[in-house]
Short mmCIF file of C-alpha atoms in Angstrom, two decimals:
data_model
loop_
_atom_site.label_atom_id
_atom_site.label_comp_id
_atom_site.label_asym_id
_atom_site.label_seq_id
_atom_site.Cartn_x
_atom_site.Cartn_y
_atom_site.Cartn_z
CA MET A 1 0.02 -0.14 0.03
CA SER A 2 1.32 3.44 -1.04
CA SER A 3 1.95 6.57 1.30
CA HIS A 4 -1.04 8.52 2.15
CA LEU A 5 1.03 11.75 1.70
CA SER A 6 1.76 13.39 -1.24
CA ALA A 7 5.44 13.83 -2.55
CA ASP A 8 5.16 17.55 -1.65
CA HIS A 9 4.48 16.88 2.10
CA PRO A 10 7.00 14.67 3.44
CA ALA A 11 5.97 12.55 6.45
CA ALA A 12 6.93 13.81 10.07
CA GLN A 13 9.24 11.78 12.11
CA PRO A 14 7.46 9.45 14.20
CA PRO A 15 7.68 10.15 18.05
CA GLY A 16 10.11 7.80 19.75
CA PRO A 17 9.22 4.70 21.62
CA GLY A 18 10.03 6.44 25.10
CA SER A 19 7.32 9.37 24.28
CA VAL A 20 4.73 7.11 23.23
CA GLU A 21 5.58 4.82 26.12
CA ALA A 22 4.94 8.02 28.65
CA LEU A 23 1.87 8.80 27.08
CA ILE A 24 0.38 5.34 27.38
CA SER A 25 1.53 5.65 31.13
CA GLN A 26 -0.39 8.86 31.38
CA THR A 27 -3.38 7.43 29.96
CA ARG A 28 -3.59 4.46 32.34
CA ARG A 29 -3.02 6.19 35.47
CA LEU A 30 -5.68 8.66 34.30
CA ARG A 31 -7.96 5.92 33.53
CA GLY A 32 -7.21 4.32 36.78
CA ASP A 33 -8.09 7.56 38.78
CA VAL A 34 -11.28 7.76 36.94
CA ASP A 35 -12.37 4.31 37.53
CA ALA A 36 -11.79 4.91 41.41
CA VAL A 37 -13.86 7.99 41.31
CA ARG A 38 -16.48 6.03 39.49
CA ARG A 39 -16.24 3.24 42.00
CA ASP A 40 -16.50 5.53 45.09
CA SER A 41 -18.91 7.53 44.03
CA GLN A 42 -22.36 7.22 46.03
CA ASP A 43 -25.09 8.35 43.53
CA ASP A 44 -28.20 6.31 43.56
CA THR A 45 -28.30 5.28 39.90
CA THR A 46 -32.29 5.31 40.21
CA ASP A 47 -32.13 9.10 40.37
CA PRO A 48 -31.89 10.57 37.16
CA ARG A 49 -28.95 12.65 38.17
CA GLY A 50 -26.93 9.39 39.20
CA ARG A 51 -27.66 7.84 35.88
CA TRP A 52 -26.23 10.74 34.29
CA GLN A 53 -22.97 10.72 36.50
CA ARG A 54 -22.73 7.26 35.66
CA ALA A 55 -23.07 7.39 32.11
CA LEU A 56 -20.44 10.15 32.12
CA TYR A 57 -17.90 8.12 33.86
CA ASP A 58 -18.47 5.14 31.59
CA LEU A 59 -18.14 7.26 28.35
CA ALA A 60 -14.93 8.71 29.67
CA LEU A 61 -13.38 5.35 30.57
CA HIS A 62 -14.46 3.86 27.15
CA GLN A 63 -12.62 6.54 25.28
CA LEU A 64 -9.46 6.21 27.70
CA THR A 65 -9.53 2.53 27.18
CA ASP A 66 -9.49 3.12 23.38
CA LEU A 67 -6.87 5.81 23.51
CA ASP A 68 -5.05 3.52 25.33
CA ALA A 69 -5.07 0.73 22.61
CA HIS A 70 -4.48 3.08 19.97
CA LEU A 71 -1.22 4.58 21.75
CA ALA A 72 -0.12 0.74 22.20
CA GLN A 73 -0.66 0.53 18.47
CA LEU A 74 1.67 3.27 17.58
CA ARG A 75 4.49 1.82 19.81
CA ASP A 76 4.36 -1.68 18.80
CA GLY A 77 3.22 -1.22 14.94
CA PRO A 78 0.13 -3.12 13.13
CA ALA A 79 -0.84 -6.38 14.18
CA PRO A 80 -1.10 -8.93 11.47
CA ALA A 81 -4.40 -10.03 12.73
CA PRO A 82 -5.95 -8.62 16.01
CA ARG A 83 -8.44 -10.62 18.08
CA ALA A 84 -12.07 -10.30 16.91
CA GLY A 85 -13.68 -7.84 19.33
CA SER A 86 -10.77 -6.55 20.66
CA LEU A 87 -10.26 -2.54 20.38
CA LEU A 88 -7.85 -2.82 17.74
CA SER A 89 -10.28 -4.69 15.42
CA ARG A 90 -12.30 -1.34 15.32
CA VAL A 91 -10.12 0.34 13.10
CA GLY A 92 -9.11 -0.56 9.58
CA SER A 93 -7.52 1.21 6.69
CA ALA A 94 -7.86 1.19 2.68
CA GLU A 95 -6.64 2.84 -0.31
CA TRP A 96 -8.45 2.71 -3.61
CA ASN A 97 -6.07 3.36 -6.61
CA LEU A 98 -7.68 5.37 -9.25
CA LEU A 99 -5.49 4.55 -12.18
CA THR A 100 -5.97 1.09 -11.85
CA ASP A 101 -9.26 0.56 -9.83
CA GLU A 102 -7.52 -1.49 -7.61
CA ALA A 103 -8.38 -1.59 -3.63
CA GLU A 104 -6.48 -2.66 -0.60
CA TRP A 105 -8.08 -3.19 2.60
CA SER A 106 -6.44 -3.90 6.05
CA ALA A 107 -7.52 -7.22 7.72
CA GLU A 108 -9.15 -5.02 10.31
CA LEU A 109 -11.33 -3.08 7.78
CA PHE A 110 -12.74 -6.64 6.64
CA HIS A 111 -13.68 -7.68 10.08
CA ILE A 112 -15.52 -4.25 10.52
CA LEU A 113 -17.60 -4.37 7.70
CA GLY A 114 -18.29 -8.30 8.17
CA ARG A 115 -16.53 -9.37 4.94
CA ASP A 116 -14.88 -12.58 4.45
CA PRO A 117 -10.71 -11.51 4.37
CA ALA A 118 -10.35 -13.79 1.40
CA SER A 119 -12.63 -12.03 -0.77
CA VAL A 120 -11.84 -9.12 -3.01
CA PRO A 121 -11.91 -5.24 -1.49
CA LEU A 122 -14.64 -3.27 -3.01
CA SER A 123 -13.93 -0.58 -5.14
CA LEU A 124 -14.94 3.36 -4.51
CA ASP A 125 -17.87 2.50 -6.86
CA GLU A 126 -19.08 -0.74 -5.03
CA LEU A 127 -18.42 0.69 -1.38
CA PRO A 128 -21.90 2.33 -1.20
CA SER A 129 -23.75 -0.97 -1.56
CA LEU A 130 -22.75 -1.66 1.95
CA VAL A 131 -23.97 1.77 3.29
CA LEU A 132 -27.66 2.29 4.46
CA ALA A 133 -29.72 3.85 1.89
CA GLU A 134 -30.40 7.12 3.60
CA ASP A 135 -26.60 7.41 4.25
CA ARG A 136 -25.35 6.94 0.67
CA PRO A 137 -25.58 10.53 -0.49
CA LYS A 138 -23.30 11.80 2.46
CA LEU A 139 -20.77 9.15 1.56
CA THR A 140 -20.84 10.10 -2.07
CA ALA A 141 -20.50 13.58 -1.02
CA MET A 142 -17.31 12.91 0.93
CA VAL A 143 -15.59 10.71 -1.78
CA THR A 144 -16.52 13.50 -4.30
CA ASP A 145 -15.40 16.46 -2.24
CA CYS A 146 -12.07 14.36 -1.27
CA LEU A 147 -11.41 13.43 -5.18
CA VAL A 148 -12.62 16.60 -7.21
CA ASP A 149 -11.56 19.41 -4.54
CA GLY A 150 -9.05 17.63 -2.55
CA ARG A 151 -10.91 18.07 0.60
CA PRO A 152 -9.93 15.67 3.69
CA ILE A 153 -12.72 13.31 4.43
CA ASP A 154 -14.18 13.33 7.85
CA GLY A 155 -17.51 11.87 8.59
CA GLU A 156 -19.78 9.16 9.38
CA PHE A 157 -21.94 6.56 7.90
CA ARG A 158 -23.67 3.18 8.78
CA VAL A 159 -23.20 0.17 7.01
CA ALA A 160 -25.21 -3.09 6.75
CA ARG A 161 -23.08 -6.44 7.53
CA PRO A 162 -23.94 -9.60 5.82
CA ASP A 163 -25.16 -11.05 9.51
CA GLY A 164 -27.83 -8.31 9.48
CA THR A 165 -26.19 -6.05 12.02
CA VAL A 166 -25.57 -2.42 11.46
CA ARG A 167 -22.60 -0.74 12.50
CA THR A 168 -21.78 3.05 12.66
CA VAL A 169 -18.43 3.85 10.87
CA HIS A 170 -16.32 6.82 11.32
CA MET A 171 -14.24 7.45 7.99
CA MET A 172 -11.11 10.14 7.90
CA GLY A 173 -8.94 10.15 4.59
CA GLU A 174 -7.23 12.16 2.09
CA PRO A 175 -6.33 12.40 -1.60
CA VAL A 176 -2.81 10.73 -2.47
CA LEU A 177 -1.26 12.97 -5.17
CA ASP A 178 1.17 12.17 -7.84
CA ALA A 179 4.50 13.69 -9.10
CA ASP A 180 1.93 15.97 -11.14
CA GLY A 181 -0.30 16.92 -8.12
CA SER A 182 -3.03 14.96 -9.70
CA THR A 183 -5.09 12.44 -7.63
CA ALA A 184 -3.67 9.28 -7.86
CA SER A 185 -5.47 7.32 -5.13
CA MET A 186 -7.71 7.74 -2.03
CA TRP A 187 -6.41 6.76 1.57
CA ALA A 188 -8.68 6.32 4.57
CA VAL A 189 -8.78 5.10 7.87
CA LEU A 190 -12.31 3.51 9.15
CA ARG A 191 -13.14 3.11 12.82
CA ASP A 192 -16.19 1.45 14.18
CA VAL A 193 -17.76 3.70 16.57
CA GLY A 194 -21.14 2.30 17.40
CA GLU A 195 -20.12 1.55 20.99
CA LEU A 196 -18.83 5.08 21.42
CA ARG A 197 -22.06 6.56 19.87
CA ARG A 198 -24.09 4.38 21.97
CA SER A 199 -22.43 5.62 25.17
CA GLN A 200 -22.83 9.15 24.01
CA ARG A 201 -26.44 8.51 23.44
CA VAL A 202 -26.75 7.39 27.05
CA VAL A 203 -25.14 10.67 28.25
CA SER A 204 -27.25 12.57 26.27
CA GLU A 205 -30.61 10.77 26.96
CA THR A 206 -30.05 10.92 30.72
CA ARG A 207 -28.84 14.32 30.45
CA ASP A 208 -32.10 15.34 28.56
CA SER A 209 -34.17 13.49 31.24
CA LEU A 210 -32.33 15.26 34.06
CA ARG A 211 -33.32 18.69 32.65
CA ARG A 212 -36.75 17.76 31.72
CA HIS A 213 -37.65 15.67 34.51
CA ARG A 214 -36.46 17.47 37.56
CA PRO A 215 -38.02 16.49 40.74
CA PRO A 216 -40.64 19.07 41.82
CA PRO A 217 -39.26 21.25 44.64
CA TRP A 218 -41.66 19.60 47.18
CA GLN A 219 -40.18 16.12 46.62
CA GLY A 220 -36.90 17.49 49.03
CA LEU A 221 -39.43 17.52 51.76
CA LEU A 222 -41.46 14.07 51.54
CA ARG A 223 -39.84 10.91 50.56
CA PHE A 224 -41.38 8.91 47.80
CA PRO A 225 -41.11 5.27 48.28
CA ASP A 226 -39.13 4.27 44.94
CA GLU A 227 -38.53 1.01 46.64
CA GLY A 228 -42.15 -0.15 46.30
CA ARG A 229 -44.92 -0.83 48.88
CA PRO A 230 -46.14 -4.42 49.79
CA GLY A 231 -47.50 -5.98 46.73
CA LEU A 232 -46.25 -3.01 44.57
CA ASP A 233 -43.29 -1.71 42.56
CA LEU A 234 -43.58 1.85 42.07
CA ALA A 235 -42.39 4.89 39.92
CA ALA A 236 -43.61 8.67 39.46
CA ALA A 237 -42.47 11.73 37.88
CA HIS A 238 -43.56 15.21 37.25
CA LEU A 239 -43.32 16.35 33.47
CA PRO A 240 -42.88 19.86 32.67
CA PRO A 241 -44.90 21.24 30.20
CA THR A 242 -43.84 20.90 26.32
CA SER A 243 -43.11 24.43 24.34
CA ALA A 244 -46.39 24.94 23.36
CA GLY A 245 -48.12 23.90 26.50
CA ARG A 246 -48.63 26.51 29.55
CA ARG A 247 -45.88 27.80 31.64
CA PRO A 248 -44.46 25.31 34.13
CA GLY A 249 -45.93 25.02 37.42
CA TYR A 250 -45.71 22.36 40.17
CA GLY A 251 -49.45 22.29 40.93
CA GLY A 252 -49.63 18.68 40.59
CA TRP A 253 -48.56 15.79 42.94
CA TYR A 254 -48.34 12.26 43.48
CA ASP A 255 -47.91 10.00 46.34
CA ALA A 256 -47.79 6.67 47.82
CA CYS A 257 -48.14 5.82 51.52
CA PRO A 258 -49.59 3.57 54.11
CA LEU A 259 -53.29 3.63 54.22
CA GLY A 260 -54.24 2.29 58.01
CA ALA A 261 -51.87 -0.38 59.64
CA ASP A 262 -52.58 -3.70 57.65
CA GLY A 263 -50.19 -2.98 54.73
CA GLU A 264 -52.77 -1.33 52.43
CA THR A 265 -51.23 1.26 50.41
CA LEU A 266 -52.77 4.73 49.13
CA LEU A 267 -51.88 5.75 45.69
CA THR A 268 -52.71 9.53 44.91
CA VAL A 269 -52.07 11.69 42.03
CA GLY A 270 -53.79 15.10 41.70
CA ASP A 271 -53.73 18.94 40.46
CA PHE A 272 -54.82 21.87 42.24
CA GLY A 273 -55.22 23.28 38.81
CA HIS A 274 -53.30 26.59 39.68
CA PRO A 275 -49.92 26.82 38.21
CA GLU A 276 -48.85 29.72 40.40
CA THR A 277 -49.42 27.75 43.52
CA GLU A 278 -46.72 27.98 45.91
CA ALA A 279 -43.92 25.33 45.54
CA HIS A 280 -44.83 24.10 49.15
CA GLY A 281 -48.41 23.87 48.44
CA PRO A 282 -48.08 20.05 47.37
CA ALA A 283 -45.92 19.24 50.13
CA VAL A 284 -48.53 20.68 52.59
CA LEU A 285 -51.46 18.84 50.93
CA ILE A 286 -49.51 15.42 50.89
CA GLY A 287 -48.79 15.81 54.17
CA ALA A 288 -52.40 15.98 55.08
CA LEU A 289 -53.45 12.97 52.72
CA ARG A 290 -50.74 11.01 54.88
CA GLY A 291 -52.26 11.95 58.17
CA LEU A 292 -55.60 10.84 56.98
CA ALA A 293 -54.60 7.78 55.44
CA LEU A 294 -52.67 6.81 58.48
CA ALA A 295 -55.86 7.52 60.52
CA GLY A 296 -57.80 4.75 58.22
CA THR A 297 -59.74 7.34 55.99
CA ARG A 298 -61.07 5.27 53.00
CA PRO A 299 -60.45 6.70 49.54
CA GLY A 300 -64.20 7.77 49.09
CA ARG A 301 -64.18 9.81 52.18
CA LEU A 302 -60.60 11.34 51.46
CA ARG A 303 -61.96 14.40 49.34
CA ASP A 304 -64.27 15.67 51.72
CA GLY A 305 -61.48 15.12 54.49
CA LEU A 306 -58.92 17.16 52.32
CA ALA A 307 -61.33 20.01 51.40
CA GLU A 308 -62.04 20.31 55.05
CA LEU A 309 -58.72 20.49 56.16
CA LEU A 310 -57.59 22.92 53.40
CA ARG A 311 -60.02 25.55 54.31
CA ALA A 312 -57.71 26.29 57.34
CA THR A 313 -54.95 27.00 54.61
CA ALA A 314 -54.04 29.73 51.83
CA LEU A 315 -54.05 27.01 49.17
CA PRO A 316 -56.53 26.68 46.48
CA PRO A 317 -58.98 23.96 46.22
CA VAL A 318 -57.99 20.60 44.77
CA ASP A 319 -59.17 20.63 40.91
CA GLY A 320 -59.01 16.86 40.57
CA ALA A 321 -57.13 13.78 41.98
CA VAL A 322 -57.86 10.36 41.93
CA TYR A 323 -57.39 8.20 45.65
CA CYS A 324 -56.55 4.34 45.29
CA GLY A 325 -56.13 2.19 47.95
CA TYR A 326 -54.78 -1.25 47.22
CA ARG A 327 -54.64 -4.54 49.51
CA PRO A 328 -51.49 -6.88 48.48
CA ASP A 329 -53.47 -10.02 50.45
CA THR A 330 -56.60 -9.62 48.49
CA HIS A 331 -55.23 -8.12 45.38
CA VAL A 332 -58.08 -5.57 45.45
CA LEU A 333 -57.78 -2.03 44.21
CA THR A 334 -60.41 0.51 45.91
CA TRP A 335 -60.55 3.83 43.96
CA THR A 336 -62.45 7.09 43.67
CA HIS A 337 -61.64 10.01 41.78
CA ALA A 338 -63.00 13.74 42.42
CA PRO A 339 -63.49 14.56 39.90
CA GLY A 340 -59.91 13.78 38.37
CA PRO A 341 -58.95 11.18 35.68
CA VAL A 342 -60.05 7.55 36.19
CA PRO A 343 -56.97 5.11 36.43
CA LEU A 344 -55.58 3.21 33.44
CA LEU A 345 -54.94 -0.67 33.89
CA PHE A 346 -52.58 -2.73 31.38
CA ARG A 347 -53.02 -6.39 31.27
CA GLY A 348 -52.19 -8.99 28.83
CA GLY A 349 -51.32 -6.51 25.81
CA THR A 350 -53.98 -4.54 26.30
CA GLY A 351 -55.31 -1.08 28.23
CA ARG A 352 -58.36 0.23 29.44
CA ALA A 353 -59.54 3.08 31.81
CA LEU A 354 -61.24 1.76 34.90
CA SER A 355 -64.95 2.10 35.17
CA GLY A 356 -67.88 1.11 37.59
CA GLN A 357 -68.24 3.97 40.11
CA GLY A 358 -71.75 5.03 41.35
CA GLY A 359 -70.97 8.56 40.87
CA PRO A 360 -68.63 11.39 40.46
CA SER A 361 -67.45 10.90 44.11
CA GLY A 362 -68.40 7.32 44.38
CA GLN A 363 -66.06 4.38 45.13
CA ALA A 364 -65.38 1.36 43.08
CA GLU A 365 -63.22 -1.85 43.37
CA ALA A 366 -61.33 -3.79 40.70
CA ALA A 367 -59.54 -7.09 41.26
CA LEU A 368 -55.80 -6.86 40.32
CA GLU A 369 -53.33 -9.69 39.17
CA ALA A 370 -49.62 -10.21 39.14
CA GLY A 371 -47.92 -8.40 36.23
CA ASP A 372 -50.74 -5.68 36.07
CA LEU A 373 -49.57 -2.20 35.47
CA LEU A 374 -51.54 0.73 36.91
CA LEU A 375 -51.30 4.16 35.52
CA LEU A 376 -52.37 7.17 37.47
CA HIS A 377 -51.99 10.70 35.94
CA THR A 378 -53.29 14.51 36.27
CA GLY A 379 -56.02 15.89 34.29
CA ALA A 380 -53.64 18.21 32.59
CA LEU A 381 -53.43 15.16 29.88
CA GLU A 382 -55.71 15.64 27.00
CA PRO A 383 -57.90 13.11 26.12
CA ALA A 384 -55.80 12.35 22.70
CA ALA A 385 -52.50 11.83 25.56
CA VAL A 386 -54.68 9.44 27.19
CA GLU A 387 -55.74 7.66 24.12
CA HIS A 388 -52.00 7.64 23.35
CA LEU A 389 -51.18 5.80 26.20
CA LEU A 390 -53.81 2.99 26.18
CA SER A 391 -52.10 2.64 22.50
CA LEU A 392 -49.00 1.40 24.11
CA ALA A 393 -50.35 -1.48 25.90
CA ARG A 394 -48.29 -4.14 24.35
CA ARG A 395 -44.95 -2.15 25.52
CA LEU A 396 -46.16 -1.35 28.66
CA THR A 397 -47.63 -4.79 29.89
CA ALA A 398 -44.01 -5.92 28.66
CA ALA A 399 -42.12 -3.70 31.08
CA ASP A 400 -40.49 -5.61 33.67
CA SER A 401 -40.67 -2.97 36.24
CA ALA A 402 -42.52 0.15 37.17
CA GLY A 403 -39.25 2.27 36.40
CA ASN A 404 -39.10 0.85 33.03
CA GLY A 405 -42.91 1.43 32.47
CA LEU A 406 -42.48 5.00 33.62
CA ARG A 407 -39.60 5.65 31.11
CA ILE A 408 -41.98 4.40 28.28
CA VAL A 409 -44.71 6.88 29.58
CA THR A 410 -42.33 9.61 29.72
CA ARG A 411 -40.44 9.34 26.74
CA GLU A 412 -44.00 9.08 24.62
CA LEU A 413 -45.58 12.19 26.36
CA ASP A 414 -42.38 14.40 26.00
CA GLU A 415 -43.02 14.27 22.29
CA PHE A 416 -46.85 14.76 22.61
CA PRO A 417 -47.54 18.46 21.22
CA GLY A 418 -48.88 20.79 23.40
CA ARG A 419 -48.69 18.79 26.46
CA GLN A 420 -49.24 20.52 29.76
CA ASP A 421 -47.06 19.95 33.06
CA ALA A 422 -48.48 16.84 34.73
CA CYS A 423 -47.53 14.02 37.09
CA VAL A 424 -47.75 10.42 36.39
CA LEU A 425 -47.67 7.36 38.74
CA VAL A 426 -46.80 3.77 37.76
CA ALA A 427 -47.53 0.81 39.93
CA ARG A 428 -46.80 -2.58 38.83
CA VAL A 429 -48.59 -5.45 40.82
CA THR A 430 -45.95 -7.96 42.15
CA PRO A 431 -46.76 -11.63 43.11
#
């Protein structure tokens, strides 16, 4: 394979072995320090901020590990055949001769593209056949700019391997000039960056989740039982409005707490209906609800008891709420809404709104089963958004935890146009 530098630009002298060895030592020390900090971190990975920090640590370690392997390759020279799956097998090189239409590929490039090393390397005209259709124009533009205008290649595209897997490849290259200054060939290095991009996506998604789903200010005063309650796996979140929704507010709340003293759980979600409600408002209301629940007040009487307590405060009346009591020994859910939205039940790949109340503030019962997923939400969700949630029944019933179910719900509602701020609570019935 010919040199990738033109005759007018002689290659710079490579660094001495001692210089590269020093860089390797520094990289490994830094990687060890980062790993030690990551292991010593006490952040809760169930919390959005904790997940984001863990993802950043993992990404930094991934990049430092790659850097270590690349520096080792500089020190030791190219290996004849790197072990499949190793870091070095993710970087390959190629040169396409424009005069003879011949191509030379390194063994690593055959591995990256999933092709038999004994096969003939593809020409530049044949290379797009490996690339996903939507990425082919990007590759064609990069190659054309390189061959016609002499611009360096630096871009990414996705390739479909014969085994059906898709890899993201980062390609860097430049034209090789002959003595007359004409382009004689094109040289490139191609790197499999699929794992790196996956790590970066995790960081981006957890960062965006942290920005969008910051815990409401009242959550610092009241602990939500993320570890669950008897017979229930729980998860909940506050969703700020989309750009077309109303201005942000924290008038909604969610909570789960003991109902009486026999293992029953009160699940409640509601809304004051006033976005200007003071940040401590939901904390005061949840405290009042917990007091009534511990005293054994049944869901059907919570509305009146809460209204009486709120009259002694400066808080506005509750605009809508749903109150559910769940007994793990009988698997019976007792619920009422006043006049908030009804609970949604997902079972066996289908979803439906619970019904059967005798009136707007009546009380109803429903028998639940292990694996059922119950979804409570505030009235800020429009009927179209609720219908969309019901359409997710197969995905929600397949979720193996309340947290995973909540992630599906929040991801879908984040994209729903014009959604106002809302609270959602997911309860998955355990055996």
